[in-house]
XYZ file of C-alpha atoms in Angstrom:
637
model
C 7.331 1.403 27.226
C 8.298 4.809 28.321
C 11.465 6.227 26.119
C 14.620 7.742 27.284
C 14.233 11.466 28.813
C 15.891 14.424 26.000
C 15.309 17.994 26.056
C 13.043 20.248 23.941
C 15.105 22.131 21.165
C 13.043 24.934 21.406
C 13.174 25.705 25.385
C 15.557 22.790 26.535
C 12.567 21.088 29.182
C 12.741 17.686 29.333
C 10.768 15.898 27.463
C 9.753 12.128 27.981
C 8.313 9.886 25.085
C 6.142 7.434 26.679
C 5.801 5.021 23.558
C 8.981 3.979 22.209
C 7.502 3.653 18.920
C 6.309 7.474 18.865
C 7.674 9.840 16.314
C 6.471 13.163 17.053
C 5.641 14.761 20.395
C 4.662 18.230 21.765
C 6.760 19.909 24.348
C 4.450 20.735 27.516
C 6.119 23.881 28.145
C 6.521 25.704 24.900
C 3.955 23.512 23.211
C 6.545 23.311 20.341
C 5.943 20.326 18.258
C 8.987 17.993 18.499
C 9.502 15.409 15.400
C 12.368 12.823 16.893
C 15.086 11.158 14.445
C 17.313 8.865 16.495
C 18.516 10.682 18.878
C 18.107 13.738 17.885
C 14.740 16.104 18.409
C 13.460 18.258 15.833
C 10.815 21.536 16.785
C 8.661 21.686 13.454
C 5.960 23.560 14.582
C 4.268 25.428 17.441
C 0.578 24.366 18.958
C -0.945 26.881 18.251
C -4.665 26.541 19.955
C -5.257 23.455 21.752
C -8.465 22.401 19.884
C -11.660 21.818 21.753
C -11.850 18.916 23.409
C -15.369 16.694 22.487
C -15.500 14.515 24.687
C -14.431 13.646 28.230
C -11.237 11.605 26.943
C -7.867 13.102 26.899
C -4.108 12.726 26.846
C -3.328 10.291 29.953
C -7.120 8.279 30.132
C -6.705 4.820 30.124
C -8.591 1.689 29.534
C -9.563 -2.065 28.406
C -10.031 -2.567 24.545
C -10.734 -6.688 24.092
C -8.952 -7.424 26.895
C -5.957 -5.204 26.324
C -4.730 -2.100 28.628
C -3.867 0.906 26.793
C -2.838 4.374 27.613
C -4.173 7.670 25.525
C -1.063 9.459 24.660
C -2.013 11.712 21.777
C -4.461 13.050 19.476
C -5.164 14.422 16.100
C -8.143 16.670 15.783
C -9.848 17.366 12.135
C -12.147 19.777 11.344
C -14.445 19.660 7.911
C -16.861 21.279 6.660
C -20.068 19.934 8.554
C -18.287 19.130 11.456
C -15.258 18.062 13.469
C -13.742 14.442 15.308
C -10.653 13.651 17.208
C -8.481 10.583 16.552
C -6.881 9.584 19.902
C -3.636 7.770 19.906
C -3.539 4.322 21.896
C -0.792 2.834 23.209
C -1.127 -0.940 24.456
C 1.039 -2.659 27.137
C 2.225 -5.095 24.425
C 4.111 -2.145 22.921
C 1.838 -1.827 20.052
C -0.630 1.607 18.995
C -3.658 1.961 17.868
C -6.382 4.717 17.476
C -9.653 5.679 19.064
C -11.883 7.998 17.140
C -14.186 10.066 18.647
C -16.642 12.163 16.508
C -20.104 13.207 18.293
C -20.005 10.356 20.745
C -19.581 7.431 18.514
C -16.095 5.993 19.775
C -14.217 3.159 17.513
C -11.049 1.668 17.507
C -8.707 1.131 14.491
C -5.566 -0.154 13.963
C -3.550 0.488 10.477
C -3.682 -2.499 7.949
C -0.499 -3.058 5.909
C -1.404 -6.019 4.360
C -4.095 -4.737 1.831
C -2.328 -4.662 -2.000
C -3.963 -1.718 -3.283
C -6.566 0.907 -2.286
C -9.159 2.662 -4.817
C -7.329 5.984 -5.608
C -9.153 9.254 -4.140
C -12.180 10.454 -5.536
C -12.822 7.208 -7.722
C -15.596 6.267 -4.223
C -19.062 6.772 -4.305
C -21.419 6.711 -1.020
C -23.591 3.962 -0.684
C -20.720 1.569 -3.078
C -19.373 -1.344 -1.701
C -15.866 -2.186 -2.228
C -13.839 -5.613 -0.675
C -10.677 -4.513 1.048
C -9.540 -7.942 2.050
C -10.009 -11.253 0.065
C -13.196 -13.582 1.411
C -13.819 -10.757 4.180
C -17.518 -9.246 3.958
C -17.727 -6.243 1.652
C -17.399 -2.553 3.042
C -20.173 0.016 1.916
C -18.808 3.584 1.728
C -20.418 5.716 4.229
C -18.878 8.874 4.538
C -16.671 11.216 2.061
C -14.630 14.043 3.792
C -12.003 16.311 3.044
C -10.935 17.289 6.623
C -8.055 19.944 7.605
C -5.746 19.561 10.315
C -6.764 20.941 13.025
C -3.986 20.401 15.966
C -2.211 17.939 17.641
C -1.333 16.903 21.127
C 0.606 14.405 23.002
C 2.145 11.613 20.702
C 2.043 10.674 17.587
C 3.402 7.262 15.577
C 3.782 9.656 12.618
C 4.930 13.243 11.752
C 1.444 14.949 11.267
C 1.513 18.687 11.559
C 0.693 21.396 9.287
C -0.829 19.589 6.758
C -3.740 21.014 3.889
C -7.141 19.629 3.603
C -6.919 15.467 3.121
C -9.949 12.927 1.521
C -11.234 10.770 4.191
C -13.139 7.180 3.361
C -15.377 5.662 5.650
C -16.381 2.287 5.437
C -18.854 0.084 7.269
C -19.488 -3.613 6.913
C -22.559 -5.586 7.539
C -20.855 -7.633 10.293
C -20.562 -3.998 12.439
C -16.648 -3.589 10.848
C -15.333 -0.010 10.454
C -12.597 1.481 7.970
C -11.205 4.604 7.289
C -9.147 5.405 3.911
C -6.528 8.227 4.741
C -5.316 9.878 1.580
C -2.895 11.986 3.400
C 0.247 9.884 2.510
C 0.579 7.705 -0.946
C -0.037 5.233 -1.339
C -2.483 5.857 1.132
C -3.117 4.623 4.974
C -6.107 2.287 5.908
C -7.253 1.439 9.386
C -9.759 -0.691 10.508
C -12.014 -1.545 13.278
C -15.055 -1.566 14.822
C -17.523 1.102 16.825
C -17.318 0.226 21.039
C -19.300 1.572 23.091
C -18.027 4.177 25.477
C -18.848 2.308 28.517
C -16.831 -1.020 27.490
C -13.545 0.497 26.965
C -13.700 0.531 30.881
C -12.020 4.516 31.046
C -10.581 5.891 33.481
C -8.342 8.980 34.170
C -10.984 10.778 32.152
C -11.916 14.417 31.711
C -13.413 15.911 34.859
C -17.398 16.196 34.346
C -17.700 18.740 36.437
C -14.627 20.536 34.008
C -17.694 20.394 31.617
C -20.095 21.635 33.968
C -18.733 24.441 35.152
C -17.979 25.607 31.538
C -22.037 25.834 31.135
C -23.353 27.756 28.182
C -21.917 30.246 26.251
C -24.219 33.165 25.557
C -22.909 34.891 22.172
C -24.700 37.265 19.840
C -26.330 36.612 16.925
C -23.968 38.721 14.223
C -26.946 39.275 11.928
C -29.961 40.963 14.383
C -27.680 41.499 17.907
C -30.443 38.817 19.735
C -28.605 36.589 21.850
C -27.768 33.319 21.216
C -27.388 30.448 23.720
C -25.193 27.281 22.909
C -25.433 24.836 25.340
C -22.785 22.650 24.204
C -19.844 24.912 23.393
C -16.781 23.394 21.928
C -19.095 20.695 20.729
C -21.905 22.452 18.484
C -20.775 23.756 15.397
C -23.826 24.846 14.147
C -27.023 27.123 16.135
C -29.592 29.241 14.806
C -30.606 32.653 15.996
C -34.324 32.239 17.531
C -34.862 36.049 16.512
C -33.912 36.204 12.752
C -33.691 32.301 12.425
C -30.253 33.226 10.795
C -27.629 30.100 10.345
C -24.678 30.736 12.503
C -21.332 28.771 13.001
C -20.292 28.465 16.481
C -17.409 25.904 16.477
C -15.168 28.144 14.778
C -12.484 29.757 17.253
C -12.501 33.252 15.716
C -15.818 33.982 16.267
C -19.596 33.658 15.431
C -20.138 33.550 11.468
C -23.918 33.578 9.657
C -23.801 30.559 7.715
C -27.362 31.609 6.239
C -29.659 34.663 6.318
C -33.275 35.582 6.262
C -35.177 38.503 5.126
C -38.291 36.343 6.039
C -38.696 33.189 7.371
C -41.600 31.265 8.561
C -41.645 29.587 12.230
C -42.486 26.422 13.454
C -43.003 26.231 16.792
C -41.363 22.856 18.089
C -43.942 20.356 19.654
C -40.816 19.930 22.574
C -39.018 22.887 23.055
C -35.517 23.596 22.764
C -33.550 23.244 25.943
C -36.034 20.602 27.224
C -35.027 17.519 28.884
C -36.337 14.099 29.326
C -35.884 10.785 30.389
C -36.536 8.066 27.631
C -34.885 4.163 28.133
C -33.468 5.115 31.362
C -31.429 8.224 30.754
C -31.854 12.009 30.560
C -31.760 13.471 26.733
C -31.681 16.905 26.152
C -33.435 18.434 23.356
C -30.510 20.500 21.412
C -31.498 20.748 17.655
C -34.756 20.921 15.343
C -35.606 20.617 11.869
C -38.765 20.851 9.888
C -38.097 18.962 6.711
C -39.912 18.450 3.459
C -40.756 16.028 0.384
C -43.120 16.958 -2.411
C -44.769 14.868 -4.009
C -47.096 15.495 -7.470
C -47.019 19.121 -6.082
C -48.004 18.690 -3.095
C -45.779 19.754 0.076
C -45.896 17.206 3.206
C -43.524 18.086 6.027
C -42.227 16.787 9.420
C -40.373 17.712 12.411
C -37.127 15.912 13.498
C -35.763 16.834 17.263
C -32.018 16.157 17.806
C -31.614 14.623 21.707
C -28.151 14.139 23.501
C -27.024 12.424 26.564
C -23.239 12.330 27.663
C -23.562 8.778 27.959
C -24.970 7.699 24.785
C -24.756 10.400 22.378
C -27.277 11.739 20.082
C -31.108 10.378 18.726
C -33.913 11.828 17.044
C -37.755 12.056 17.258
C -39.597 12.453 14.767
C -43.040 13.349 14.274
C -45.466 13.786 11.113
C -48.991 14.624 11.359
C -49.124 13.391 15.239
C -47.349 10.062 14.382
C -43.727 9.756 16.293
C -41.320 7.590 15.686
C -37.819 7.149 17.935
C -35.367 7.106 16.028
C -31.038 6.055 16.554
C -28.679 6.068 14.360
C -27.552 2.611 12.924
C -23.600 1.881 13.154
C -23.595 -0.712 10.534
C -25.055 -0.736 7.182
C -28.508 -2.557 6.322
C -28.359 -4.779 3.610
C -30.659 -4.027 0.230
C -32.214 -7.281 -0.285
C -35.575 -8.123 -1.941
C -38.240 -9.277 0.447
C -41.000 -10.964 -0.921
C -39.957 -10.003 -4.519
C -40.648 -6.753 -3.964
C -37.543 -3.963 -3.288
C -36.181 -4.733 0.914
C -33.704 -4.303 2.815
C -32.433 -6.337 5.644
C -30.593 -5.359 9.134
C -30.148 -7.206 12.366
C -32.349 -10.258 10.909
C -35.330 -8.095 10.218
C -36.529 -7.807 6.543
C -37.990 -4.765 5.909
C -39.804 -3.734 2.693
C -39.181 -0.516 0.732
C -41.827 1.902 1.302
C -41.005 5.048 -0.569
C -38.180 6.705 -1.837
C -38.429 10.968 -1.530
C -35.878 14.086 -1.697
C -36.402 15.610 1.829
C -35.459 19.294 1.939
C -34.870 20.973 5.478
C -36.933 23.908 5.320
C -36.582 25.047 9.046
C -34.012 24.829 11.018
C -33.886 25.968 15.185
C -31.422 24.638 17.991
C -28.293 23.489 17.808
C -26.386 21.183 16.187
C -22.738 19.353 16.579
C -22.906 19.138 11.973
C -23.909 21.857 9.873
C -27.155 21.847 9.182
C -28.811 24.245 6.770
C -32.136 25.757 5.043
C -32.180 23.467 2.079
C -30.172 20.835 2.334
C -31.366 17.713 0.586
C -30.745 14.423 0.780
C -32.383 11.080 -0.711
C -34.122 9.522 1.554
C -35.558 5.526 1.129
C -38.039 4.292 3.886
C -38.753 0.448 4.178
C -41.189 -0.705 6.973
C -41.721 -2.970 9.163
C -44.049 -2.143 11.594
C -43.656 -0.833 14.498
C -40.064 -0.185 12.590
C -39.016 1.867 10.074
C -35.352 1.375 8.449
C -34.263 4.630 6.919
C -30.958 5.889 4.279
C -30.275 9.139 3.538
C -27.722 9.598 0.994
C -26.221 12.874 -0.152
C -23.112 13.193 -2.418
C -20.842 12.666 0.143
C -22.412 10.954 2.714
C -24.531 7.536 3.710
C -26.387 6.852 7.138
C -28.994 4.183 7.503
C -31.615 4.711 10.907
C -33.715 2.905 12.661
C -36.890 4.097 14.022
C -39.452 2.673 16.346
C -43.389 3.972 16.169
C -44.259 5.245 19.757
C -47.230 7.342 21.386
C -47.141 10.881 21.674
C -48.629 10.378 25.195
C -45.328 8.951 26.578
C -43.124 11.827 24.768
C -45.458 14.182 26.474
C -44.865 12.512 29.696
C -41.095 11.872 29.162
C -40.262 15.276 28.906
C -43.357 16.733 31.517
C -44.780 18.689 28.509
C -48.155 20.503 28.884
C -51.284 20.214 27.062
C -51.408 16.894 24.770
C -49.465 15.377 21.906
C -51.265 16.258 18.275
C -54.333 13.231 17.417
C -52.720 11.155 14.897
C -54.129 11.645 11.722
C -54.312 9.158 8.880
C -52.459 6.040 8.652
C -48.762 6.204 8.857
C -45.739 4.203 6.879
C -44.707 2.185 10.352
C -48.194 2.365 12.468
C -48.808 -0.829 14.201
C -51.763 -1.828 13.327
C -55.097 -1.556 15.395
C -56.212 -4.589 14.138
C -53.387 -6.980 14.506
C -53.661 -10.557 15.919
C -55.787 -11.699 13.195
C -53.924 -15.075 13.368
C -54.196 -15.764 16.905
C -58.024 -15.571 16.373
C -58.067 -17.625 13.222
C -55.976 -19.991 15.809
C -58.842 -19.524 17.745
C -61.237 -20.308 15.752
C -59.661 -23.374 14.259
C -59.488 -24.889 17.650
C -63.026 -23.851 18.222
C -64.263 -25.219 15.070
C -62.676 -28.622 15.620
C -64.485 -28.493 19.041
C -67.857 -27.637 17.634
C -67.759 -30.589 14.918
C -66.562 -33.273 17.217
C -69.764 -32.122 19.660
C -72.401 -32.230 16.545
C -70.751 -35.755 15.785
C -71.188 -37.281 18.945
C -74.825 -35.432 19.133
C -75.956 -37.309 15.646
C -74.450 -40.381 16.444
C -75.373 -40.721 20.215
C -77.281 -37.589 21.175
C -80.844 -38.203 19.462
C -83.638 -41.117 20.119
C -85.163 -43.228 16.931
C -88.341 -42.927 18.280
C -90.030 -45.258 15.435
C -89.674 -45.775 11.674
C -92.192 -47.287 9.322
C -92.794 -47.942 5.621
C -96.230 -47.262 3.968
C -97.801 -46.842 0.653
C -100.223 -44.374 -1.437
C -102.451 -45.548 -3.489
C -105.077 -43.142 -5.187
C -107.359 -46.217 -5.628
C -107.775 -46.529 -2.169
C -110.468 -44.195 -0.189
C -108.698 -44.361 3.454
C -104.593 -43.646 2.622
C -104.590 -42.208 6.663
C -102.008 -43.976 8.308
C -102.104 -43.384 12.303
C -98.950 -45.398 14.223
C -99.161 -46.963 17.199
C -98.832 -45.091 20.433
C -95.070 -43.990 21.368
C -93.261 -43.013 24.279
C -90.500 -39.961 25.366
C -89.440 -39.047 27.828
C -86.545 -36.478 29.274
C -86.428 -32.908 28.967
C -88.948 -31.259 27.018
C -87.220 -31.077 23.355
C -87.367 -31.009 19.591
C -88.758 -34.126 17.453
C -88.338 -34.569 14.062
C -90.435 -36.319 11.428
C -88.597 -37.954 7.899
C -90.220 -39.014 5.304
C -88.561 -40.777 1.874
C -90.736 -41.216 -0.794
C -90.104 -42.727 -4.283
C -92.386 -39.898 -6.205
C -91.414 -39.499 -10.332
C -92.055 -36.652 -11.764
C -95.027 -35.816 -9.638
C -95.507 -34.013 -6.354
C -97.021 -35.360 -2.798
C -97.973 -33.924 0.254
C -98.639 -34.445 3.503
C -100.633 -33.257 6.585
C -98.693 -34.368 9.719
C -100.162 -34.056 13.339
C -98.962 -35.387 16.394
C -101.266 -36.271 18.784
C -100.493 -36.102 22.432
C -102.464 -39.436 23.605
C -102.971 -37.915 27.163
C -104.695 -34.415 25.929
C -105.702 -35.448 22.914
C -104.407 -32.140 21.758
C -102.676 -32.362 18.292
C -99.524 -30.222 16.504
C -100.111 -30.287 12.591
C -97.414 -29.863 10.195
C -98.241 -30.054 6.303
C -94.933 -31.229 4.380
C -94.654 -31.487 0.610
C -92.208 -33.285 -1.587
C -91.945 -33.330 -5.455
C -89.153 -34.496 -7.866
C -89.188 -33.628 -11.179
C -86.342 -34.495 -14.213
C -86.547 -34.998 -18.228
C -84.117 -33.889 -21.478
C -84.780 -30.689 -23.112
C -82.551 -29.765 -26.123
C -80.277 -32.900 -25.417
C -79.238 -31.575 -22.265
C -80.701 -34.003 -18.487
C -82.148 -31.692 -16.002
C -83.854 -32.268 -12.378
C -85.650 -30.184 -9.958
C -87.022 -30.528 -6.492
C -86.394 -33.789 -4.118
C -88.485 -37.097 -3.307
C -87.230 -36.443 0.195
C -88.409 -34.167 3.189
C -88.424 -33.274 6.788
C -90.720 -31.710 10.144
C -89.554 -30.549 12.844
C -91.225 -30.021 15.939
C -90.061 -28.048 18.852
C -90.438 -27.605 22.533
C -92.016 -31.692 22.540
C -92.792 -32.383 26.157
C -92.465 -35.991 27.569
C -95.240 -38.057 27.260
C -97.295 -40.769 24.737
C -98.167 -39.603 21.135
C -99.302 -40.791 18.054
C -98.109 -39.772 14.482
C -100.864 -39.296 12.407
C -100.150 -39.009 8.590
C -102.631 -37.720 5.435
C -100.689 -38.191 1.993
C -101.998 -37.081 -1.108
C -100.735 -37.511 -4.756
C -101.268 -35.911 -7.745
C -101.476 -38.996 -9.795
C -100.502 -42.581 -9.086
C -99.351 -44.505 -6.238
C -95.886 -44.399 -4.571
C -94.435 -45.391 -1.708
C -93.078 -43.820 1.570
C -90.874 -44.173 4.504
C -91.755 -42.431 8.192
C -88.721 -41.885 10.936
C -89.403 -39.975 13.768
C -86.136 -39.356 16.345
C -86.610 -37.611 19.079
C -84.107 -34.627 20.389
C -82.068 -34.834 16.802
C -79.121 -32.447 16.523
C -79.818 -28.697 14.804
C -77.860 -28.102 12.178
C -79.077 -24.154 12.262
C -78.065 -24.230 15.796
C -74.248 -25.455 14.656
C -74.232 -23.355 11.610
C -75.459 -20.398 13.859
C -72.272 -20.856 16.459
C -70.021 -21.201 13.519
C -71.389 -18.214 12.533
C -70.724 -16.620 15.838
C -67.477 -17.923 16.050
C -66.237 -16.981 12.644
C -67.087 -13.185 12.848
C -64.553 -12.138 15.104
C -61.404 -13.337 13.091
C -63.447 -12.432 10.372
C -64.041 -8.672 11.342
C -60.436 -8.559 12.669
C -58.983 -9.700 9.165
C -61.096 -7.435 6.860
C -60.451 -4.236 9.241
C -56.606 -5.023 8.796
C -56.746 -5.293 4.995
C -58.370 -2.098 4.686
C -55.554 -0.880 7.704
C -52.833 -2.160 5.349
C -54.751 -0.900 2.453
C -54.528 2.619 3.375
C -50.750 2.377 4.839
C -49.850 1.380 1.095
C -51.351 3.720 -0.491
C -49.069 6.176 1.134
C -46.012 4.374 -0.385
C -44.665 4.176 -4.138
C -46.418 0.750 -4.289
C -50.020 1.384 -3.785
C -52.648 -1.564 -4.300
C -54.430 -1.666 -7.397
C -57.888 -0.343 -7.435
C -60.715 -1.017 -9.509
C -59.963 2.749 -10.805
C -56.696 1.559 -12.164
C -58.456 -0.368 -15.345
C -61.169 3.033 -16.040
């Protein structure tokens, strides 16, 4: 792999190409940059400022992409206007190069495509449109529009690239976690493709020395507007702080100094919840706090704003909290597009096989800015912003003319934040009921579960009581006759015995359109004391205005509780209005209560039943926070 040794035309040190397919070098001793055709070495160009380095790779790091061992051997660095990235070139043992890109810790590797027919021409992309760059392959969605300058090289390059004005980048993302970059440098122009790795499977090595990092620290500056001083934590990788004195917008990442991006004659503060500068350890790292933003929506003239922390970690980059009136959601940033989809007929989207329904749509304003930040990030920038929810997650895009990202945020407590990062006091009460707020109330269907099971219990044990449980104590027929002075009938002495229960007294009678009643007494044979019990039945039907109606029953029932064991008699008194009819007794002993089964299911029913209204009115109130609220009976006034 490593070329033939030739000397630099500018100061005549050798100078070794170690990828025989590299065109363009830099000379390590003049830092002249060296263009080769054939055999012959061209200077072009003289490094002038090594660019900042942003990460911990450089020229001569090497490691494992799918398998494959490759060696970093140079690097393009861009700068635009919100920010800057490096694009490291790869060269694989097989003899073939490819690139690793590197902008604010998201790593991904590309390779150049040559078999695509034709590319959309510059500045006919939109962000957030999705365009197919190879036949049957899974759309790309334009993510991110940039017109980047040059910014240096190093090492070596495949291509001449040096010198060169301010060039349209296109970058793509697919659903299936694909990556693609339009360059519009050359024409027709250059299109690479890839995917996002994480940093800690490309197995480096050979990498930047940490403690290289370390011992560069902060860098104190100050602020050009007010004098106060100005810490950046991450120099060479923030390109954007604000003054804490005058709030005033400053540039750091440029080399020539610190520029105010945006001034103040008065500002308002917001005090952060979590300070800048603090760190703490969330899913099993340390995260610094480097950034915050208050920003804004209004809706029907009313202002509602909330707070967005920036964290970093060296090992996984950058993520955000968020927090809105004591409701905090973690949040990362998603590396492949969701997928607008409706979900339940209603407006969704869909992303890692969650569906997620749209929530609201706003224009969120940042109208406070404090930290540090590796983009540009200023007073009243806007961007579109749609929420869909599914709690505890909340899928977010923001879209701004040049520029789609899609998040993904998970509702957590305050209470672990404020332990996370050893904060004092405690986290702000939530207040009100927010988009992705698990609800209080959930597990409404593992009671119904419940009660289902339940249920089926509680009928199968009334069955068996009605058909086995009870004791036909006796049963007789008799008949009233008005004619007849004594219509007493007394039965013959009965028997029960067992616990000391209820007994029940039927009676069926075939009364027409007349009423009966009847004075009931048991009479306890060994006492002679007596329970009465008057009953009454009456059944009345007939046809008024052509139409049959009824009323009442022929049919009745006593019931007598607490019955101890012993002998009794049933002693029974009808009387009639009018006419003689006939009757049947039936006494059982210990029959099933129906109130006592319908007051379990009662008791059973009231939990799932509580549980279910509460979360109605939960998801009641979440709604009406969204550009869908329910209908209310105010609606139709």
């Amino acid at each position: 792999m490593i070329g033939p040794v030739a000397n630099c035309p500018s100061c005549a040190s050798p100078i070794r190409f170690q990828w025989s397919g590299a065109v363009q070098t830099v000379c390590g001793t003049c830092k002249s940059i060296v263009v080769r055709h054939g055999v012959d070495l061209e200077k072009v160009g003289v490094v002038s400022e090594p660019p900042p380095v942003t990460s911990r790779v450089q020229v001569g790091t090497e490691g494992r992409y799918r398998g494959r061992a490759f060696s970093v051997i140079g690097r393009i660095a861009y700068g635009w206007e919100r920010g800057a990235w490096s694009e490291w070139h790869l060269a694989f043992g097989d003899g073939t190069s490819g690139w690793l890109s590197d902008a604010q810790d998201e790593y991904a590797v590309t390779f150049a495509v040559t078999d695509v027919a034709s590319l959309p021409q510059a500045g006919t992309l939109a962000p957030g449109q999705e365009i197919t760059l190879v036949d049957e392959a899974p759309p790309y969605r334009v993510t991110t529009i940039t017109r980047a300058r040059y910014a240096g090289v190093e090492g070596e390059l495949p291509f001449e690239y040096w010198g060169k004005d301010e060039t349209p980048f296109v970058d793509l993302r697919s659903e299936a976690g694909r990556l693609a970059t339009i360059d519009y440098s050359e024409s027709p122009p250059l299109l690479f493709a890839g995917e996002v790795v994480p940093f800690g499977a490309l197995e480096l090595k050979n990498l930047r020395d940490p403690r290289q990092k370390t011992a560069e620290g902060t860098r104190t500056l100050n602020c050009p507007n007010c004098g106060g001083t100005v810490t950046v934590q991450r120099p060479g990788e923030s390109v954007n702080a604000v003054c804490q004195y005058c709030q005033s917008v400053l540039d750091v990442g440029s080399s020539a100094g610190l520029k105010v991006l945006q001034r103040f004659a008065e500002r308002m503060k917001v005090k952060p919840y979590i300070p800048i500068g603090a760190r703490g350890r969330l899913h099993g790292a340390d995260w610094d706090v480097l950034g915050f933003q208050q920003r804004t929506i209004r809706v029907e003239g009313v202002s509602y704003s909330w707070r967005e922390y920036l964290l970093h970690t060296p090992e996984r980059g950058f993520r955000y909290l968020s927090e809105y009136n004591g409701h905090w959601n973690d949040i990362t940033v998603l590396t492949t597009p969701a997928k607008e989809s409706p979900v339940g007929g209603k407006p969704g989207a869909k992303v890692n096989g969650k569906a997620f329904r749209h929530f609201q749509r706003s224009a969120a304003e940042t109208t406070f800015v404090l930290g540090e930040f590796p983009w540009q990030v200023r007073v009243g920038d806007v961007a579109q912003v749609d929420d869909y929810v599914d709690p505890p997650l909340l899928l977010s895009r923001e879209r701004t003319a040049d520029e789609e990202s899609w998040s993904l945020g998970e509702y957590t407590s305050g209470a672990r934040l404020w332990e996370a990062f050893k904060l004092e006091g405690r986290p702000p009460f939530p207040r009100g009921t927010f988009a992705n707020q698990p609800s209080p109330h959930a597990g409404a269907g593992r009671l119904w579960s419940t009660f289902l099971l339940l249920f089926a219990v509680l009928v199968a044990v009334f069955i068996w009581r009605v058909s086995t449980g009870s004791d036909h104590v006796l049963a007789s027929s008799q008949a009233f006759d008005p004619a007849v002075e004594e219509n007493v009938f007394v039965t013959e002495p009965f028997t029960v015995s067992g616990r000391t229960s209820a007994m029940k007294v039927e009676l069926r009678t075939n009364v027409d359109n007349t009423w009966a009643a009847f004075d009931l007494a048991l009479v306890d044979e060994r006492s002679g004391t007596s329970r009465e019990l008057p009953v009454n039945v009456g059944y009345y039907h007939g046809v008024e205005d052509g139409e049959s109606w009824s009323e009442g029953s022929r049919n009745t029932s006593a019931r007598l509780g607490g019955v101890p064991a012993g002998t009794y008699r049933l002693v029974v008194a009808p009387l009639g209005e009018a006419g003689a009819f006939t009757y049947d007794v039936k006494v059982t002993r210990d029959p099933p209560s129906g109130f006592l089964f319908l007051a379990a299911l009662f008791l059973l029913v009231l939990p799932p039943l509580y549980v279910s209204l509460m979360s109605a009115s939960f998801e009641h109130q979440r709604w009406m926070e969204s550009d869908y609220p329910p209908a209310t009976g105010d609606d139709d006034e």
